[in-house]
PDB file of C-alpha atoms in Angstrom:
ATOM      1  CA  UNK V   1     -21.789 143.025 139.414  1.00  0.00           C
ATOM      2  CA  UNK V   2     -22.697 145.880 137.340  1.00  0.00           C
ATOM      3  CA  UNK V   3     -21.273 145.572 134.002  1.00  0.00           C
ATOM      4  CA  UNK V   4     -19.084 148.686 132.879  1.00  0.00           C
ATOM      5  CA  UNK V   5     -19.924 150.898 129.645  1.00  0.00           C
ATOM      6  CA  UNK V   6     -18.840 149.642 126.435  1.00  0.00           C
ATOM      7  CA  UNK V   7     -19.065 152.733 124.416  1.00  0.00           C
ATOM      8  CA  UNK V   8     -17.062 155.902 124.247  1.00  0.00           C
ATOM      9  CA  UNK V   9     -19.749 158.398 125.734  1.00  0.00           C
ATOM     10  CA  UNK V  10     -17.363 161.527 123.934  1.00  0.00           C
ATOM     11  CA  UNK V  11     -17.685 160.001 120.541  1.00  0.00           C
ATOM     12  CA  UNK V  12     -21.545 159.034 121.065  1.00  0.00           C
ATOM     13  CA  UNK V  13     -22.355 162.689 122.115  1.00  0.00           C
ATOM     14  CA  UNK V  14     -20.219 163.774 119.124  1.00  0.00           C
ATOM     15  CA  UNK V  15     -22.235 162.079 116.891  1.00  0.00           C
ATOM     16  CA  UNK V  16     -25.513 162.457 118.344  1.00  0.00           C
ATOM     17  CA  UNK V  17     -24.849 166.093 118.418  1.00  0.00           C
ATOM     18  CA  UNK V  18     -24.511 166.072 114.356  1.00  0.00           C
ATOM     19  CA  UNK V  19     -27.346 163.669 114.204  1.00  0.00           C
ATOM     20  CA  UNK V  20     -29.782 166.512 116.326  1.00  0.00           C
ATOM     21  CA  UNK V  21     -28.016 169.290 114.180  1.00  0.00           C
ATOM     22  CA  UNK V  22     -29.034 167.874 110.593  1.00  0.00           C
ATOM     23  CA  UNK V  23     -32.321 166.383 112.090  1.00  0.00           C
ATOM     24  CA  UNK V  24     -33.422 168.327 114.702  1.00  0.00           C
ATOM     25  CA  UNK V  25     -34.466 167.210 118.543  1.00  0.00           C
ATOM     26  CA  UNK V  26     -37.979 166.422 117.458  1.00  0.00           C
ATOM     27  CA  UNK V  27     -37.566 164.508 114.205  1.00  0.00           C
ATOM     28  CA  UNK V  28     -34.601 162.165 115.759  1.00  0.00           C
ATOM     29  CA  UNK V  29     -36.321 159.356 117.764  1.00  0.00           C
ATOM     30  CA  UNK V  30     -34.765 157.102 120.421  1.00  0.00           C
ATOM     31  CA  UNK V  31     -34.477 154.467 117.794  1.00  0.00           C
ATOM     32  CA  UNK V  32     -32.442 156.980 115.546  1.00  0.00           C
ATOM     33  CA  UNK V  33     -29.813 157.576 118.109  1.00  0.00           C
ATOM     34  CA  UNK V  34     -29.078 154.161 119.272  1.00  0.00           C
ATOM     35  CA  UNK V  35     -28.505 152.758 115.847  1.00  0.00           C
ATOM     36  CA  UNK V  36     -26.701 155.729 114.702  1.00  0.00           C
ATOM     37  CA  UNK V  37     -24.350 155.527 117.483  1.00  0.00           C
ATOM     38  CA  UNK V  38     -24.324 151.612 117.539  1.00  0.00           C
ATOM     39  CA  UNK V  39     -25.075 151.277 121.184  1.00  0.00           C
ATOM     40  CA  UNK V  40     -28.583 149.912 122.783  1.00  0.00           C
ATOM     41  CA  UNK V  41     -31.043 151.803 123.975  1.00  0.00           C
ATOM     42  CA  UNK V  42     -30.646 150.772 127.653  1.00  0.00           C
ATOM     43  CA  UNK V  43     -27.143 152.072 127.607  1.00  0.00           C
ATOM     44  CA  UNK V  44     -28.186 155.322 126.242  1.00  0.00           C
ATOM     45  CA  UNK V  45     -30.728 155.562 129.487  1.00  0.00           C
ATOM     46  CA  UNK V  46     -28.087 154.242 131.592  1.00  0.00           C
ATOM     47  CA  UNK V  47     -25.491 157.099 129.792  1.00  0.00           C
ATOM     48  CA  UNK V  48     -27.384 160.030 129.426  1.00  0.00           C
ATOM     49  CA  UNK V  49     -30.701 159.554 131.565  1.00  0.00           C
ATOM     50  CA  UNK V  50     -32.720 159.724 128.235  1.00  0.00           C
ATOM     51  CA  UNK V  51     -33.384 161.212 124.987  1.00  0.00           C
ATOM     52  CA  UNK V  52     -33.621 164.881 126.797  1.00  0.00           C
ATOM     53  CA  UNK V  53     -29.734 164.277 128.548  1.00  0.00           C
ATOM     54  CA  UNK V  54     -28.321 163.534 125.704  1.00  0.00           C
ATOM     55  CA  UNK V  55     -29.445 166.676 123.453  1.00  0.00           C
ATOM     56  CA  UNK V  56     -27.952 168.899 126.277  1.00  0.00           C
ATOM     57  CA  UNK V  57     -25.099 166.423 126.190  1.00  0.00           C
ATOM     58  CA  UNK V  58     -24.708 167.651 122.555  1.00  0.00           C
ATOM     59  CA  UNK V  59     -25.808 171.253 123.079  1.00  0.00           C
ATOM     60  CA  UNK V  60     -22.765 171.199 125.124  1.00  0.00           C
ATOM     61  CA  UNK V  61     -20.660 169.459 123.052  1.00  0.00           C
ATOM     62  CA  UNK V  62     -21.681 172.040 120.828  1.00  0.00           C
ATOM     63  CA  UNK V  63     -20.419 175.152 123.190  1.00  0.00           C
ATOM     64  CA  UNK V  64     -17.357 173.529 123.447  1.00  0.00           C
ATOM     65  CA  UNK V  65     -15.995 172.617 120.287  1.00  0.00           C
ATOM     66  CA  UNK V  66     -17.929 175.397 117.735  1.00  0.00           C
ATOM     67  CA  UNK V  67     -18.840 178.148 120.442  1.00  0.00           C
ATOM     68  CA  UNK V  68     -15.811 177.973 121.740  1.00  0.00           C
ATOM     69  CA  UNK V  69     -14.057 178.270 118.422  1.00  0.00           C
ATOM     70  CA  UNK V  70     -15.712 180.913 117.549  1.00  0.00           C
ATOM     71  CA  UNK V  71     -15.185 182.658 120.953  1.00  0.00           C
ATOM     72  CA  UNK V  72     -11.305 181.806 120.162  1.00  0.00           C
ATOM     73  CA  UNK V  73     -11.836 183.865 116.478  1.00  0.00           C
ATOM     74  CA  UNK V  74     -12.681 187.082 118.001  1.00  0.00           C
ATOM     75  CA  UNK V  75      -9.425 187.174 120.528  1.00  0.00           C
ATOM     76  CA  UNK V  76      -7.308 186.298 117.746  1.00  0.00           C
ATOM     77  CA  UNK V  77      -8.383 188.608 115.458  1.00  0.00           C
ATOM     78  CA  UNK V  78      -5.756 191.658 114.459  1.00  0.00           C
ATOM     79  CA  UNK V  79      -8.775 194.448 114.220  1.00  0.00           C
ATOM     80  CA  UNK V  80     -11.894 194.441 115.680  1.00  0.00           C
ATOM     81  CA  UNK V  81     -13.708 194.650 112.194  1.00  0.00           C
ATOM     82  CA  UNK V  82     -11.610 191.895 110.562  1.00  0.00           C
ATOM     83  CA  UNK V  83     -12.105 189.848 113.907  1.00  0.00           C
ATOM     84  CA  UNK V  84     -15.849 190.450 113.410  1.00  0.00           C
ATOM     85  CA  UNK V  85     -16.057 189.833 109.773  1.00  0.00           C
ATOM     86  CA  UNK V  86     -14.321 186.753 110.628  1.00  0.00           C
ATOM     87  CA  UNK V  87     -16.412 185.261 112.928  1.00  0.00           C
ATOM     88  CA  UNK V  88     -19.520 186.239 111.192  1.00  0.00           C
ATOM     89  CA  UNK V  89     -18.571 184.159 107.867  1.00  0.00           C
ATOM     90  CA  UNK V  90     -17.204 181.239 109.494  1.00  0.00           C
ATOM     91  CA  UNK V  91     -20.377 180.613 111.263  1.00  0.00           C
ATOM     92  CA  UNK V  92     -22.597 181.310 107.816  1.00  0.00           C
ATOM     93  CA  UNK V  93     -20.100 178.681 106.285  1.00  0.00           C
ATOM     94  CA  UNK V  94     -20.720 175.968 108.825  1.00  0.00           C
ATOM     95  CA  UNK V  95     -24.922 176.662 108.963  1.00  0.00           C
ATOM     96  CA  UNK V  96     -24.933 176.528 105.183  1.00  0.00           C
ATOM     97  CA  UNK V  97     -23.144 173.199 104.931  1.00  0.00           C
ATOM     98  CA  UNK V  98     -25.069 170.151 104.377  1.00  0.00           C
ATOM     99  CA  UNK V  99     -27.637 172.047 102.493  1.00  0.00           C
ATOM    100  CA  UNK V 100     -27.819 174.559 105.226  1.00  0.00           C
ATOM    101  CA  UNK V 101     -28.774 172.456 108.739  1.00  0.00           C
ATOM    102  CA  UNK V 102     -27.904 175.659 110.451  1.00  0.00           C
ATOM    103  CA  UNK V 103     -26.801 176.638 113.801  1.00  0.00           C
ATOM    104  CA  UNK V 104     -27.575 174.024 116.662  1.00  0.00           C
ATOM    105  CA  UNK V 105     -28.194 176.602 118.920  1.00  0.00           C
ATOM    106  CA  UNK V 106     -30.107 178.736 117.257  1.00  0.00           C
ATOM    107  CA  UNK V 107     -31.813 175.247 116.006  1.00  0.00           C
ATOM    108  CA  UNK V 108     -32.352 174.313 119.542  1.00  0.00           C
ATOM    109  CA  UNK V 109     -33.996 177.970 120.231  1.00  0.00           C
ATOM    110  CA  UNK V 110     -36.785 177.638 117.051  1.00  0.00           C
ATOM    111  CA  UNK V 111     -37.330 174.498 118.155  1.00  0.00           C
ATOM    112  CA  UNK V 112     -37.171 173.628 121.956  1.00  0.00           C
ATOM    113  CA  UNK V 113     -38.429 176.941 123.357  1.00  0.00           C
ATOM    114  CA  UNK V 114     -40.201 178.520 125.472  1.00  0.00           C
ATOM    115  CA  UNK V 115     -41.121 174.895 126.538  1.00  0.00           C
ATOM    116  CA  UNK V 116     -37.726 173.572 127.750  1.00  0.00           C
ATOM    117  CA  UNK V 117     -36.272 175.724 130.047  1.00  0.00           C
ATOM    118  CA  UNK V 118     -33.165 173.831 130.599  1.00  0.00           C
ATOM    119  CA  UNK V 119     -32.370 174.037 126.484  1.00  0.00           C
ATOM    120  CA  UNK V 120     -32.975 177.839 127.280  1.00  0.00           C
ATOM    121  CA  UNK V 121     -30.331 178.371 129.994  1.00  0.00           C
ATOM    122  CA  UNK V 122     -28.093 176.143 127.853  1.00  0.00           C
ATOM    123  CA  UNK V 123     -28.390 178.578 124.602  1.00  0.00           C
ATOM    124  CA  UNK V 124     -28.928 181.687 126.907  1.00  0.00           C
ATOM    125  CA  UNK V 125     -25.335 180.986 128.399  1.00  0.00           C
ATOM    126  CA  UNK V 126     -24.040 180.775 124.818  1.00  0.00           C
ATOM    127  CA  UNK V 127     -25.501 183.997 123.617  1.00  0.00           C
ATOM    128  CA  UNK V 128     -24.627 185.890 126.589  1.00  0.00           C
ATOM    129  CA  UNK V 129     -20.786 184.492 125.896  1.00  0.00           C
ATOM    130  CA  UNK V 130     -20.503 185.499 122.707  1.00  0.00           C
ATOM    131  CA  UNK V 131     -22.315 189.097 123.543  1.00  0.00           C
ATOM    132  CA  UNK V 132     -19.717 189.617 126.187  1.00  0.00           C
ATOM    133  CA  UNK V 133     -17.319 189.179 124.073  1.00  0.00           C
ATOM    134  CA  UNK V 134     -17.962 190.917 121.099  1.00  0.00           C
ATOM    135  CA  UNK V 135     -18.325 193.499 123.625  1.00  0.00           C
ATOM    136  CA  UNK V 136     -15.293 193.837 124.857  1.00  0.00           C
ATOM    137  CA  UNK V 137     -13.948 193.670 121.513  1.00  0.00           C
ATOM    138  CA  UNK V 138     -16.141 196.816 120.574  1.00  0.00           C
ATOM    139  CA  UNK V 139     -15.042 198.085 124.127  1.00  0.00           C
ATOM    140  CA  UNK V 140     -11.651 197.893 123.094  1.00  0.00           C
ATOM    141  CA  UNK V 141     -11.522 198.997 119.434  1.00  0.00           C
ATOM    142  CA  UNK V 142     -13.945 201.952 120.550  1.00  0.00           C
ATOM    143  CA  UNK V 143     -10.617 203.549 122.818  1.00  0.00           C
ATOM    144  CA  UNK V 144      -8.402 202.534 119.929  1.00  0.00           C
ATOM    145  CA  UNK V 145     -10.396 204.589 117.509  1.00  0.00           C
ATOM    146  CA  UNK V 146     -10.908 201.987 115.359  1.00  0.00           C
ATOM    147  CA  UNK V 147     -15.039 201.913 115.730  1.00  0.00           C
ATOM    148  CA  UNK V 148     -16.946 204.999 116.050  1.00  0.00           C
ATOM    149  CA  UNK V 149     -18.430 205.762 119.280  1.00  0.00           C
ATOM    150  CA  UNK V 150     -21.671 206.281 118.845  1.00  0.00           C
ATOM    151  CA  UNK V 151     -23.175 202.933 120.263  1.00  0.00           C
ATOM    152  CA  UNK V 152     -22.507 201.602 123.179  1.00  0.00           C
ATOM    153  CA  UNK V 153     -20.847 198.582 122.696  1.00  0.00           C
ATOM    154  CA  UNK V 154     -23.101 196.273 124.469  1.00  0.00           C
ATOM    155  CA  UNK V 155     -25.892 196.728 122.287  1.00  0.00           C
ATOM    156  CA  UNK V 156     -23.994 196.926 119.548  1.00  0.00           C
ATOM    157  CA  UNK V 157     -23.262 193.585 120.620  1.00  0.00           C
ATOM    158  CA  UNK V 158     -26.486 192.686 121.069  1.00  0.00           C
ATOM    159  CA  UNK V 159     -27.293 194.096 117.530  1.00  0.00           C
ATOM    160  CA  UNK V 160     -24.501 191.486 115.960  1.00  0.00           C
ATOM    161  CA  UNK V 161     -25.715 188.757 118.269  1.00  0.00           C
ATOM    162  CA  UNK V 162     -29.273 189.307 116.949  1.00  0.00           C
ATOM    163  CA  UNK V 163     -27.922 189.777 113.359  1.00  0.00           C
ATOM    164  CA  UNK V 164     -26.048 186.777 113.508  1.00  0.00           C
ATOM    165  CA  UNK V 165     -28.879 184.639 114.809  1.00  0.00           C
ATOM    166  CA  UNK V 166     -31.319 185.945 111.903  1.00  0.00           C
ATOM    167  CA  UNK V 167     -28.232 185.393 109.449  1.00  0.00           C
ATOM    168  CA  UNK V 168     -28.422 181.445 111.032  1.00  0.00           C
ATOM    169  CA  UNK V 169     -31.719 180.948 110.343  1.00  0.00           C
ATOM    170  CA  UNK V 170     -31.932 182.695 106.945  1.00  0.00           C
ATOM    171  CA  UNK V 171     -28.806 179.992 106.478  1.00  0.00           C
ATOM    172  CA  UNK V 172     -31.440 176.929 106.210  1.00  0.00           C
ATOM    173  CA  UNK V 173     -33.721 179.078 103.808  1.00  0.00           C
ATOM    174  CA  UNK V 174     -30.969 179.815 100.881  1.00  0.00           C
ATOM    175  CA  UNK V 175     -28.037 177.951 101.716  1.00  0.00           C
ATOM    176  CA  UNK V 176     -25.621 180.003  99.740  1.00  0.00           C
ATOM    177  CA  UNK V 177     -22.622 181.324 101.531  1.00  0.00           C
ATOM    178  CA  UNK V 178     -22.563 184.393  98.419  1.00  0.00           C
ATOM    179  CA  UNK V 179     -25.781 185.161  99.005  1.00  0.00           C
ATOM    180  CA  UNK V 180     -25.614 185.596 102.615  1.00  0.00           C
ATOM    181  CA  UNK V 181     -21.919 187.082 102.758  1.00  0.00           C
ATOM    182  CA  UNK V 182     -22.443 190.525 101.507  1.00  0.00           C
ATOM    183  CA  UNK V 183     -24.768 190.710 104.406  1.00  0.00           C
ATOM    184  CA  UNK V 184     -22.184 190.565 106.579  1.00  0.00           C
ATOM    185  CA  UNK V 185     -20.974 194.221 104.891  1.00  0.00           C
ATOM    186  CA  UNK V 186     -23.834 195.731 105.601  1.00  0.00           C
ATOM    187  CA  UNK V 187     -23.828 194.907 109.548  1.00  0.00           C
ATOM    188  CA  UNK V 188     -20.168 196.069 109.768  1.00  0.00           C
ATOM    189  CA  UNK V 189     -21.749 199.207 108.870  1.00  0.00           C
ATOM    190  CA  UNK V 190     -23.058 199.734 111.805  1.00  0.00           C
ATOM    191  CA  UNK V 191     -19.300 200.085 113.413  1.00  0.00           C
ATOM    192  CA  UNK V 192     -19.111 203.159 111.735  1.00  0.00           C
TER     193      UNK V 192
END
């Protein structure tokens, strides 16, 4: 009889997805993950196929808890610029905590690609999410008048995207949220 799973799978890619966040895919071993999640290494095989299933396991753990926080920020925001500016700091705050470990995704990019093409569909789906929706955002506040119109508002979109990664990465080189804030002025800028 096969014996059933005595672990929480949620919690374990919870955790494993902060232990691959502050450690990164290549420096956590096998070994690291089973005794930081406190289960055995053939249940982690049996769980998540290996060490590979379980960092997508977290990547999209990752897409649905942060990314889709931060997907939340920019509908509830009352102005397209304050929505913006909004989602921008928050996601310097979290990449600069714990002396600045970063952005998973962005993490996962420096670090798993162009090898691992299923890591790259996984953080290609993200970025085109939060692209399309800072577009319509910029779509929207461009007929309201509240942007000027002299970018389209895809790559516009694209331009924040790409800011925002650099921003995430510059986040593990000085991780100072005052330092990287004002930065945040300057892009806004480019709203008109």
């Amino acid at each position: 009889m096969a014996r059933t799973r005595e672990f929480d799978t949620e919690a374990a890619v919870s955790r494993a997805m902060e232990l691959f966040w502050t450690r990164g895919y290549e420096a956590t071993s096998v070994r690291d993950l089973t005794q930081h999640l406190g289960i055995g290494q053939g249940s982690l095989y049996a769980a998540f196929g290996d060490k590979d299933g379980l960092y997508r396991a977290a990547l999209e753990r990752y897409r649905t808890t942060l990314a889709a926080a931060a997907l939340r920020s920019l509908e509830e925001g009352a102005d397209a610029r304050s929505a913006i500016r909004t989602l921008l700091v928050e996601r310097i705050r979290i990449a600069v905590e714990q002396d600045g470990r970063g952005c998973l995704v962005v993490n996962a990019a420096c670090e798993r690609l162009p090898e691992d093409s299923s890591v790259r569909r996984i953080v290609r789906d993200m970025q085109d999410a939060i692209r399309d929706a800072l577009t319509e955002v910029l779509r929207v506040a461009g007929e309201r008048g509240e942007i000027a119109a002299r970018h389209d508002p895809y790559t516009l979109a694209g331009f924040l995207v790409t800011f925002l990664n650099g921003l995430l990465v510059s986040s593990k080189i000085t991780p100072d949220l005052d330092a990287l804030e004002p930065l945040v002025e300057v892009a806004l800028a480019a709203l008109g």
